[in-house]
């Protein structure tokens, strides 16, 4: 472990306190998120015996748990993978630990999104949307592979490919939800309409800010002649080296995306438990690939 925190005086003290305040805020939000998961998910489902959407809600509840609690863990032990920086001097701050938790959480969230689209595709008889729902989790598995490549080698090209894959999934979700929305009714139609705007905004963020940022980091490292870690040494480094720092300049970008991810992202996960699924959802959830809708004059 290496400690980069310098003397607590002048502007440096202010920066240190800013990072500490942000970290404590993340922990506070995580406590609220866990309470929301219990109040909006666990307790209502225990009283929802007559809900026709209960099987799907239970799946969403189980899938959201790794994401909610995974984000809480990452809020208590925040770290930046390639830089190996953290705020807590513990083996739980090791990048290998945090990346494993993140992988499980993100795959669970991807499965939540796929389940939403799958149920709606079956209910509205949209085979293309159903096909998209089947592709989401495999694509995120690929994204996680790219992420691990960056974690192990410290090469930002992996992060560039990871975020590009997430952008592809976001675009596919927009297409899938746009296909099913015209056949939906009432509150579910409104829910999907809001989801389309959120996912479209996420895609724009990835395409214009996140992906270019990682690409520029990779290009800068390449221009500087950076030497990347081999696979074996990289795994050992990710598991045994963490750098404790409270410097604002080290955390400035991480503070932005983590604040959004560990708050807004978790709220989306919880909202998928309470989505106003159509009445036929119980049968749809276990149905096979939807057949094409009959042609009506």
PDB file of C-alpha atoms in Angstrom, residues 19-256:
ATOM      1  CA  UNK A  19     -13.029  14.083  -1.146  1.00  0.00           C
ATOM      2  CA  UNK A  20     -13.886  12.921   2.356  1.00  0.00           C
ATOM      3  CA  UNK A  21     -17.262  14.689   2.248  1.00  0.00           C
ATOM      4  CA  UNK A  22     -18.002  13.106  -1.136  1.00  0.00           C
ATOM      5  CA  UNK A  23     -17.076   9.669   0.195  1.00  0.00           C
ATOM      6  CA  UNK A  24     -19.316  10.061   3.260  1.00  0.00           C
ATOM      7  CA  UNK A  25     -22.135  11.258   0.987  1.00  0.00           C
ATOM      8  CA  UNK A  26     -21.753   8.109  -1.122  1.00  0.00           C
ATOM      9  CA  UNK A  27     -22.084   5.984   1.999  1.00  0.00           C
ATOM     10  CA  UNK A  28     -25.171   7.933   3.082  1.00  0.00           C
ATOM     11  CA  UNK A  29     -26.810   7.495  -0.309  1.00  0.00           C
ATOM     12  CA  UNK A  30     -26.046   3.776  -0.189  1.00  0.00           C
ATOM     13  CA  UNK A  31     -27.870   3.449   3.141  1.00  0.00           C
ATOM     14  CA  UNK A  32     -30.869   5.213   1.591  1.00  0.00           C
ATOM     15  CA  UNK A  33     -30.661   2.936  -1.454  1.00  0.00           C
ATOM     16  CA  UNK A  34     -30.744  -0.223   0.659  1.00  0.00           C
ATOM     17  CA  UNK A  35     -33.741   1.113   2.586  1.00  0.00           C
ATOM     18  CA  UNK A  36     -35.459   1.924  -0.729  1.00  0.00           C
ATOM     19  CA  UNK A  37     -34.778  -1.594  -1.996  1.00  0.00           C
ATOM     20  CA  UNK A  38     -36.422  -3.039   1.108  1.00  0.00           C
ATOM     21  CA  UNK A  39     -39.368  -0.618   1.183  1.00  0.00           C
ATOM     22  CA  UNK A  40     -40.048  -0.583  -2.568  1.00  0.00           C
ATOM     23  CA  UNK A  41     -39.145  -4.179  -3.305  1.00  0.00           C
ATOM     24  CA  UNK A  42     -39.009  -6.652  -0.458  1.00  0.00           C
ATOM     25  CA  UNK A  43     -41.954  -5.488   1.665  1.00  0.00           C
ATOM     26  CA  UNK A  44     -44.479  -4.865  -1.153  1.00  0.00           C
ATOM     27  CA  UNK A  45     -43.782  -8.257  -2.730  1.00  0.00           C
ATOM     28  CA  UNK A  46     -44.523 -10.000   0.543  1.00  0.00           C
ATOM     29  CA  UNK A  47     -48.044  -8.542   0.357  1.00  0.00           C
ATOM     30  CA  UNK A  48     -48.588  -8.954  -3.401  1.00  0.00           C
ATOM     31  CA  UNK A  49     -49.918 -12.498  -3.608  1.00  0.00           C
ATOM     32  CA  UNK A  50     -52.588 -11.536  -6.151  1.00  0.00           C
ATOM     33  CA  UNK A  51     -50.325  -9.525  -8.440  1.00  0.00           C
ATOM     34  CA  UNK A  52     -50.218 -11.185 -11.898  1.00  0.00           C
ATOM     35  CA  UNK A  53     -46.753  -9.696 -12.411  1.00  0.00           C
ATOM     36  CA  UNK A  54     -45.401 -11.235  -9.193  1.00  0.00           C
ATOM     37  CA  UNK A  55     -43.084 -13.809 -10.874  1.00  0.00           C
ATOM     38  CA  UNK A  56     -41.355 -11.074 -12.869  1.00  0.00           C
ATOM     39  CA  UNK A  57     -41.163  -8.719  -9.895  1.00  0.00           C
ATOM     40  CA  UNK A  58     -39.506 -11.441  -7.845  1.00  0.00           C
ATOM     41  CA  UNK A  59     -36.917 -12.010 -10.564  1.00  0.00           C
ATOM     42  CA  UNK A  60     -36.270  -8.276 -10.722  1.00  0.00           C
ATOM     43  CA  UNK A  61     -35.930  -8.130  -6.930  1.00  0.00           C
ATOM     44  CA  UNK A  62     -33.367 -10.942  -6.893  1.00  0.00           C
ATOM     45  CA  UNK A  63     -31.434  -9.433  -9.794  1.00  0.00           C
ATOM     46  CA  UNK A  64     -31.418  -5.965  -8.254  1.00  0.00           C
ATOM     47  CA  UNK A  65     -29.943  -7.204  -4.959  1.00  0.00           C
ATOM     48  CA  UNK A  66     -26.379  -7.727  -6.268  1.00  0.00           C
ATOM     49  CA  UNK A  67     -26.510  -4.324  -7.937  1.00  0.00           C
ATOM     50  CA  UNK A  68     -27.853  -2.432  -4.904  1.00  0.00           C
ATOM     51  CA  UNK A  69     -25.508  -4.073  -2.419  1.00  0.00           C
ATOM     52  CA  UNK A  70     -22.613  -4.127  -4.886  1.00  0.00           C
ATOM     53  CA  UNK A  71     -22.894  -0.372  -5.384  1.00  0.00           C
ATOM     54  CA  UNK A  72     -23.074   0.057  -1.595  1.00  0.00           C
ATOM     55  CA  UNK A  73     -19.844  -1.924  -1.209  1.00  0.00           C
ATOM     56  CA  UNK A  74     -18.171   0.154  -3.912  1.00  0.00           C
ATOM     57  CA  UNK A  75     -19.350   3.340  -2.163  1.00  0.00           C
ATOM     58  CA  UNK A  76     -17.732   2.277   1.102  1.00  0.00           C
ATOM     59  CA  UNK A  77     -14.556   1.170  -0.712  1.00  0.00           C
ATOM     60  CA  UNK A  78     -14.320   3.453  -3.776  1.00  0.00           C
ATOM     61  CA  UNK A  79     -11.407   2.838  -6.110  1.00  0.00           C
ATOM     62  CA  UNK A  80     -10.203   3.653  -9.619  1.00  0.00           C
ATOM     63  CA  UNK A  81      -9.079   0.521 -11.420  1.00  0.00           C
ATOM     64  CA  UNK A  82      -6.218   1.470 -13.711  1.00  0.00           C
ATOM     65  CA  UNK A  83      -4.800   4.104 -11.339  1.00  0.00           C
ATOM     66  CA  UNK A  84      -5.062   1.662  -8.365  1.00  0.00           C
ATOM     67  CA  UNK A  85      -6.257   4.521  -6.112  1.00  0.00           C
ATOM     68  CA  UNK A  86      -8.667   4.230  -3.181  1.00  0.00           C
ATOM     69  CA  UNK A  87      -9.676   6.069  -0.003  1.00  0.00           C
ATOM     70  CA  UNK A  88      -9.663   3.178   2.516  1.00  0.00           C
ATOM     71  CA  UNK A  89      -6.452   1.373   3.434  1.00  0.00           C
ATOM     72  CA  UNK A  90      -7.788  -2.195   3.285  1.00  0.00           C
ATOM     73  CA  UNK A  91      -7.461  -5.284   1.128  1.00  0.00           C
ATOM     74  CA  UNK A  92     -11.145  -4.747   0.346  1.00  0.00           C
ATOM     75  CA  UNK A  93     -10.008  -1.698  -1.630  1.00  0.00           C
ATOM     76  CA  UNK A  94      -7.883  -3.873  -3.923  1.00  0.00           C
ATOM     77  CA  UNK A  95      -8.892  -3.446  -7.533  1.00  0.00           C
ATOM     78  CA  UNK A  96      -9.314  -7.188  -8.023  1.00  0.00           C
ATOM     79  CA  UNK A  97     -11.908  -7.287  -5.223  1.00  0.00           C
ATOM     80  CA  UNK A  98     -13.770  -4.199  -6.366  1.00  0.00           C
ATOM     81  CA  UNK A  99     -13.800  -5.274 -10.005  1.00  0.00           C
ATOM     82  CA  UNK A 100     -15.213  -8.674  -9.080  1.00  0.00           C
ATOM     83  CA  UNK A 101     -18.035  -7.036  -7.117  1.00  0.00           C
ATOM     84  CA  UNK A 102     -18.653  -4.602  -9.990  1.00  0.00           C
ATOM     85  CA  UNK A 103     -18.772  -7.418 -12.543  1.00  0.00           C
ATOM     86  CA  UNK A 104     -21.430  -9.332 -10.607  1.00  0.00           C
ATOM     87  CA  UNK A 105     -23.442  -6.155 -10.030  1.00  0.00           C
ATOM     88  CA  UNK A 106     -23.301  -5.019 -13.653  1.00  0.00           C
ATOM     89  CA  UNK A 107     -24.224  -8.426 -15.046  1.00  0.00           C
ATOM     90  CA  UNK A 108     -27.206  -8.481 -12.688  1.00  0.00           C
ATOM     91  CA  UNK A 109     -28.312  -5.031 -13.835  1.00  0.00           C
ATOM     92  CA  UNK A 110     -27.935  -6.067 -17.479  1.00  0.00           C
ATOM     93  CA  UNK A 111     -30.125  -9.086 -16.734  1.00  0.00           C
ATOM     94  CA  UNK A 112     -32.737  -6.738 -15.234  1.00  0.00           C
ATOM     95  CA  UNK A 113     -32.820  -4.690 -18.432  1.00  0.00           C
ATOM     96  CA  UNK A 114     -32.968  -7.822 -20.570  1.00  0.00           C
ATOM     97  CA  UNK A 115     -35.842  -9.198 -18.494  1.00  0.00           C
ATOM     98  CA  UNK A 116     -37.833  -5.968 -18.878  1.00  0.00           C
ATOM     99  CA  UNK A 117     -37.417  -5.971 -22.647  1.00  0.00           C
ATOM    100  CA  UNK A 118     -38.070  -9.716 -22.931  1.00  0.00           C
ATOM    101  CA  UNK A 119     -41.363  -9.520 -21.047  1.00  0.00           C
ATOM    102  CA  UNK A 120     -42.559  -6.563 -23.125  1.00  0.00           C
ATOM    103  CA  UNK A 121     -41.436  -8.178 -26.379  1.00  0.00           C
ATOM    104  CA  UNK A 122     -43.428 -11.312 -25.615  1.00  0.00           C
ATOM    105  CA  UNK A 123     -46.452  -9.318 -24.488  1.00  0.00           C
ATOM    106  CA  UNK A 124     -46.456  -7.169 -27.652  1.00  0.00           C
ATOM    107  CA  UNK A 125     -45.330  -9.962 -30.004  1.00  0.00           C
ATOM    108  CA  UNK A 126     -42.191  -8.229 -31.242  1.00  0.00           C
ATOM    109  CA  UNK A 127     -39.611 -10.900 -32.227  1.00  0.00           C
ATOM    110  CA  UNK A 128     -36.866  -8.352 -32.987  1.00  0.00           C
ATOM    111  CA  UNK A 129     -37.179  -6.805 -29.535  1.00  0.00           C
ATOM    112  CA  UNK A 130     -37.092 -10.313 -28.061  1.00  0.00           C
ATOM    113  CA  UNK A 131     -33.892 -11.039 -29.986  1.00  0.00           C
ATOM    114  CA  UNK A 132     -32.330  -7.844 -28.656  1.00  0.00           C
ATOM    115  CA  UNK A 133     -33.226  -8.881 -25.102  1.00  0.00           C
ATOM    116  CA  UNK A 134     -31.343 -12.150 -25.640  1.00  0.00           C
ATOM    117  CA  UNK A 135     -28.206 -10.292 -26.788  1.00  0.00           C
ATOM    118  CA  UNK A 136     -27.902  -7.863 -23.866  1.00  0.00           C
ATOM    119  CA  UNK A 137     -26.279 -10.092 -21.235  1.00  0.00           C
ATOM    120  CA  UNK A 138     -23.744 -11.698 -23.648  1.00  0.00           C
ATOM    121  CA  UNK A 139     -22.706  -8.214 -24.770  1.00  0.00           C
ATOM    122  CA  UNK A 140     -22.168  -7.123 -21.168  1.00  0.00           C
ATOM    123  CA  UNK A 141     -20.115 -10.275 -20.545  1.00  0.00           C
ATOM    124  CA  UNK A 142     -17.916  -9.041 -23.388  1.00  0.00           C
ATOM    125  CA  UNK A 143     -17.791  -5.563 -21.821  1.00  0.00           C
ATOM    126  CA  UNK A 144     -16.685  -7.065 -18.507  1.00  0.00           C
ATOM    127  CA  UNK A 145     -13.933  -8.968 -20.316  1.00  0.00           C
ATOM    128  CA  UNK A 146     -12.667  -5.705 -21.803  1.00  0.00           C
ATOM    129  CA  UNK A 147     -12.817  -4.127 -18.336  1.00  0.00           C
ATOM    130  CA  UNK A 148     -10.755  -6.908 -16.792  1.00  0.00           C
ATOM    131  CA  UNK A 149      -8.191  -6.478 -19.560  1.00  0.00           C
ATOM    132  CA  UNK A 150      -7.751  -2.853 -18.511  1.00  0.00           C
ATOM    133  CA  UNK A 151      -7.672  -3.750 -14.817  1.00  0.00           C
ATOM    134  CA  UNK A 152      -4.953  -6.332 -15.339  1.00  0.00           C
ATOM    135  CA  UNK A 153      -2.780  -4.571 -17.927  1.00  0.00           C
ATOM    136  CA  UNK A 154      -3.518  -0.907 -16.971  1.00  0.00           C
ATOM    137  CA  UNK A 155      -4.204  -0.281 -20.671  1.00  0.00           C
ATOM    138  CA  UNK A 156      -7.101   2.141 -21.209  1.00  0.00           C
ATOM    139  CA  UNK A 157      -7.963   0.628 -24.585  1.00  0.00           C
ATOM    140  CA  UNK A 158      -9.891  -2.018 -22.652  1.00  0.00           C
ATOM    141  CA  UNK A 159     -11.991   0.652 -20.926  1.00  0.00           C
ATOM    142  CA  UNK A 160     -12.569   2.280 -24.309  1.00  0.00           C
ATOM    143  CA  UNK A 161     -13.940  -0.977 -25.694  1.00  0.00           C
ATOM    144  CA  UNK A 162     -15.911  -1.654 -22.512  1.00  0.00           C
ATOM    145  CA  UNK A 163     -17.739   1.666 -22.607  1.00  0.00           C
ATOM    146  CA  UNK A 164     -18.255   1.339 -26.368  1.00  0.00           C
ATOM    147  CA  UNK A 165     -19.989  -1.987 -25.706  1.00  0.00           C
ATOM    148  CA  UNK A 166     -22.208  -0.394 -23.069  1.00  0.00           C
ATOM    149  CA  UNK A 167     -23.063   2.305 -25.617  1.00  0.00           C
ATOM    150  CA  UNK A 168     -24.029  -0.406 -28.102  1.00  0.00           C
ATOM    151  CA  UNK A 169     -26.283  -2.038 -25.507  1.00  0.00           C
ATOM    152  CA  UNK A 170     -27.896   1.318 -24.719  1.00  0.00           C
ATOM    153  CA  UNK A 171     -28.609   1.863 -28.409  1.00  0.00           C
ATOM    154  CA  UNK A 172     -30.087  -1.632 -28.729  1.00  0.00           C
ATOM    155  CA  UNK A 173     -32.284  -1.012 -25.675  1.00  0.00           C
ATOM    156  CA  UNK A 174     -33.576   2.185 -27.280  1.00  0.00           C
ATOM    157  CA  UNK A 175     -34.428   0.268 -30.453  1.00  0.00           C
ATOM    158  CA  UNK A 176     -36.067  -2.575 -28.527  1.00  0.00           C
ATOM    159  CA  UNK A 177     -38.179  -0.334 -26.310  1.00  0.00           C
ATOM    160  CA  UNK A 178     -39.147   1.869 -29.259  1.00  0.00           C
ATOM    161  CA  UNK A 179     -40.418  -1.251 -31.041  1.00  0.00           C
ATOM    162  CA  UNK A 180     -42.661  -2.367 -28.176  1.00  0.00           C
ATOM    163  CA  UNK A 181     -43.934   1.005 -26.948  1.00  0.00           C
ATOM    164  CA  UNK A 182     -46.648   1.563 -29.627  1.00  0.00           C
ATOM    165  CA  UNK A 183     -48.424  -1.632 -28.492  1.00  0.00           C
ATOM    166  CA  UNK A 184     -48.291  -0.832 -24.771  1.00  0.00           C
ATOM    167  CA  UNK A 185     -51.088   0.758 -22.805  1.00  0.00           C
ATOM    168  CA  UNK A 186     -51.417   3.261 -19.952  1.00  0.00           C
ATOM    169  CA  UNK A 187     -48.753   3.506 -17.270  1.00  0.00           C
ATOM    170  CA  UNK A 188     -46.449   0.938 -18.883  1.00  0.00           C
ATOM    171  CA  UNK A 189     -46.380   2.985 -22.069  1.00  0.00           C
ATOM    172  CA  UNK A 190     -45.468   6.067 -20.011  1.00  0.00           C
ATOM    173  CA  UNK A 191     -42.819   4.108 -18.099  1.00  0.00           C
ATOM    174  CA  UNK A 192     -41.170   2.977 -21.325  1.00  0.00           C
ATOM    175  CA  UNK A 193     -41.345   6.505 -22.710  1.00  0.00           C
ATOM    176  CA  UNK A 194     -39.408   7.813 -19.705  1.00  0.00           C
ATOM    177  CA  UNK A 195     -36.950   4.939 -19.991  1.00  0.00           C
ATOM    178  CA  UNK A 196     -36.278   5.830 -23.618  1.00  0.00           C
ATOM    179  CA  UNK A 197     -35.251   9.364 -22.681  1.00  0.00           C
ATOM    180  CA  UNK A 198     -33.021   8.143 -19.854  1.00  0.00           C
ATOM    181  CA  UNK A 199     -31.284   5.521 -21.983  1.00  0.00           C
ATOM    182  CA  UNK A 200     -30.876   7.960 -24.877  1.00  0.00           C
ATOM    183  CA  UNK A 201     -29.221  10.434 -22.492  1.00  0.00           C
ATOM    184  CA  UNK A 202     -26.944   7.679 -21.199  1.00  0.00           C
ATOM    185  CA  UNK A 203     -25.946   6.806 -24.764  1.00  0.00           C
ATOM    186  CA  UNK A 204     -25.110  10.448 -25.522  1.00  0.00           C
ATOM    187  CA  UNK A 205     -23.003  10.643 -22.330  1.00  0.00           C
ATOM    188  CA  UNK A 206     -21.069   7.518 -23.289  1.00  0.00           C
ATOM    189  CA  UNK A 207     -20.575   8.522 -26.908  1.00  0.00           C
ATOM    190  CA  UNK A 208     -19.546  12.135 -26.299  1.00  0.00           C
ATOM    191  CA  UNK A 209     -17.797  12.072 -22.912  1.00  0.00           C
ATOM    192  CA  UNK A 210     -16.958   8.643 -21.501  1.00  0.00           C
ATOM    193  CA  UNK A 211     -15.635   6.763 -24.535  1.00  0.00           C
ATOM    194  CA  UNK A 212     -13.604   9.748 -25.863  1.00  0.00           C
ATOM    195  CA  UNK A 213     -12.119  10.298 -22.389  1.00  0.00           C
ATOM    196  CA  UNK A 214     -10.807   6.734 -22.116  1.00  0.00           C
ATOM    197  CA  UNK A 215      -9.650   6.797 -25.736  1.00  0.00           C
ATOM    198  CA  UNK A 216      -7.694  10.007 -25.110  1.00  0.00           C
ATOM    199  CA  UNK A 217      -6.126   8.488 -21.990  1.00  0.00           C
ATOM    200  CA  UNK A 218      -5.017   5.479 -24.039  1.00  0.00           C
ATOM    201  CA  UNK A 219      -3.684   7.691 -26.808  1.00  0.00           C
ATOM    202  CA  UNK A 220      -1.804   9.849 -24.279  1.00  0.00           C
ATOM    203  CA  UNK A 221      -0.257   6.806 -22.606  1.00  0.00           C
ATOM    204  CA  UNK A 222       0.737   5.365 -25.986  1.00  0.00           C
ATOM    205  CA  UNK A 223       2.339   8.640 -27.038  1.00  0.00           C
ATOM    206  CA  UNK A 224       4.274   8.691 -23.769  1.00  0.00           C
ATOM    207  CA  UNK A 225       5.535   5.174 -24.376  1.00  0.00           C
ATOM    208  CA  UNK A 226       3.641   3.591 -21.485  1.00  0.00           C
ATOM    209  CA  UNK A 227       4.585   0.023 -20.614  1.00  0.00           C
ATOM    210  CA  UNK A 228       1.612  -2.159 -19.767  1.00  0.00           C
ATOM    211  CA  UNK A 229       1.600  -5.043 -17.315  1.00  0.00           C
ATOM    212  CA  UNK A 230       1.625  -8.649 -18.557  1.00  0.00           C
ATOM    213  CA  UNK A 231      -1.394 -10.746 -17.580  1.00  0.00           C
ATOM    214  CA  UNK A 232       0.172 -12.710 -14.713  1.00  0.00           C
ATOM    215  CA  UNK A 233       1.915  -9.762 -13.117  1.00  0.00           C
ATOM    216  CA  UNK A 234      -1.166  -7.622 -13.698  1.00  0.00           C
ATOM    217  CA  UNK A 235      -3.441  -9.950 -11.715  1.00  0.00           C
ATOM    218  CA  UNK A 236      -0.966  -9.953  -8.831  1.00  0.00           C
ATOM    219  CA  UNK A 237      -0.669  -6.172  -8.958  1.00  0.00           C
ATOM    220  CA  UNK A 238      -4.452  -5.700  -8.999  1.00  0.00           C
ATOM    221  CA  UNK A 239      -4.833  -7.944  -5.979  1.00  0.00           C
ATOM    222  CA  UNK A 240      -1.980  -6.607  -3.844  1.00  0.00           C
ATOM    223  CA  UNK A 241      -1.412  -2.922  -4.635  1.00  0.00           C
ATOM    224  CA  UNK A 242      -3.672  -0.049  -3.674  1.00  0.00           C
ATOM    225  CA  UNK A 243      -2.788   3.623  -3.347  1.00  0.00           C
ATOM    226  CA  UNK A 244      -4.584   5.639  -0.672  1.00  0.00           C
ATOM    227  CA  UNK A 245      -5.147   9.227  -1.727  1.00  0.00           C
ATOM    228  CA  UNK A 246      -7.499  12.042  -0.775  1.00  0.00           C
ATOM    229  CA  UNK A 247      -6.202  14.474  -3.408  1.00  0.00           C
ATOM    230  CA  UNK A 248      -9.032  16.125  -5.284  1.00  0.00           C
ATOM    231  CA  UNK A 249      -7.129  16.022  -8.584  1.00  0.00           C
ATOM    232  CA  UNK A 250      -6.910  12.232  -8.319  1.00  0.00           C
ATOM    233  CA  UNK A 251     -10.656  11.814  -7.794  1.00  0.00           C
ATOM    234  CA  UNK A 252     -12.203  14.638  -9.825  1.00  0.00           C
ATOM    235  CA  UNK A 253     -13.482  12.466 -12.707  1.00  0.00           C
ATOM    236  CA  UNK A 254     -14.268   9.468 -10.503  1.00  0.00           C
ATOM    237  CA  UNK A 255     -16.393  11.679  -8.248  1.00  0.00           C
ATOM    238  CA  UNK A 256     -18.610  12.627 -11.195  1.00  0.00           C
TER     239      UNK A 256
END
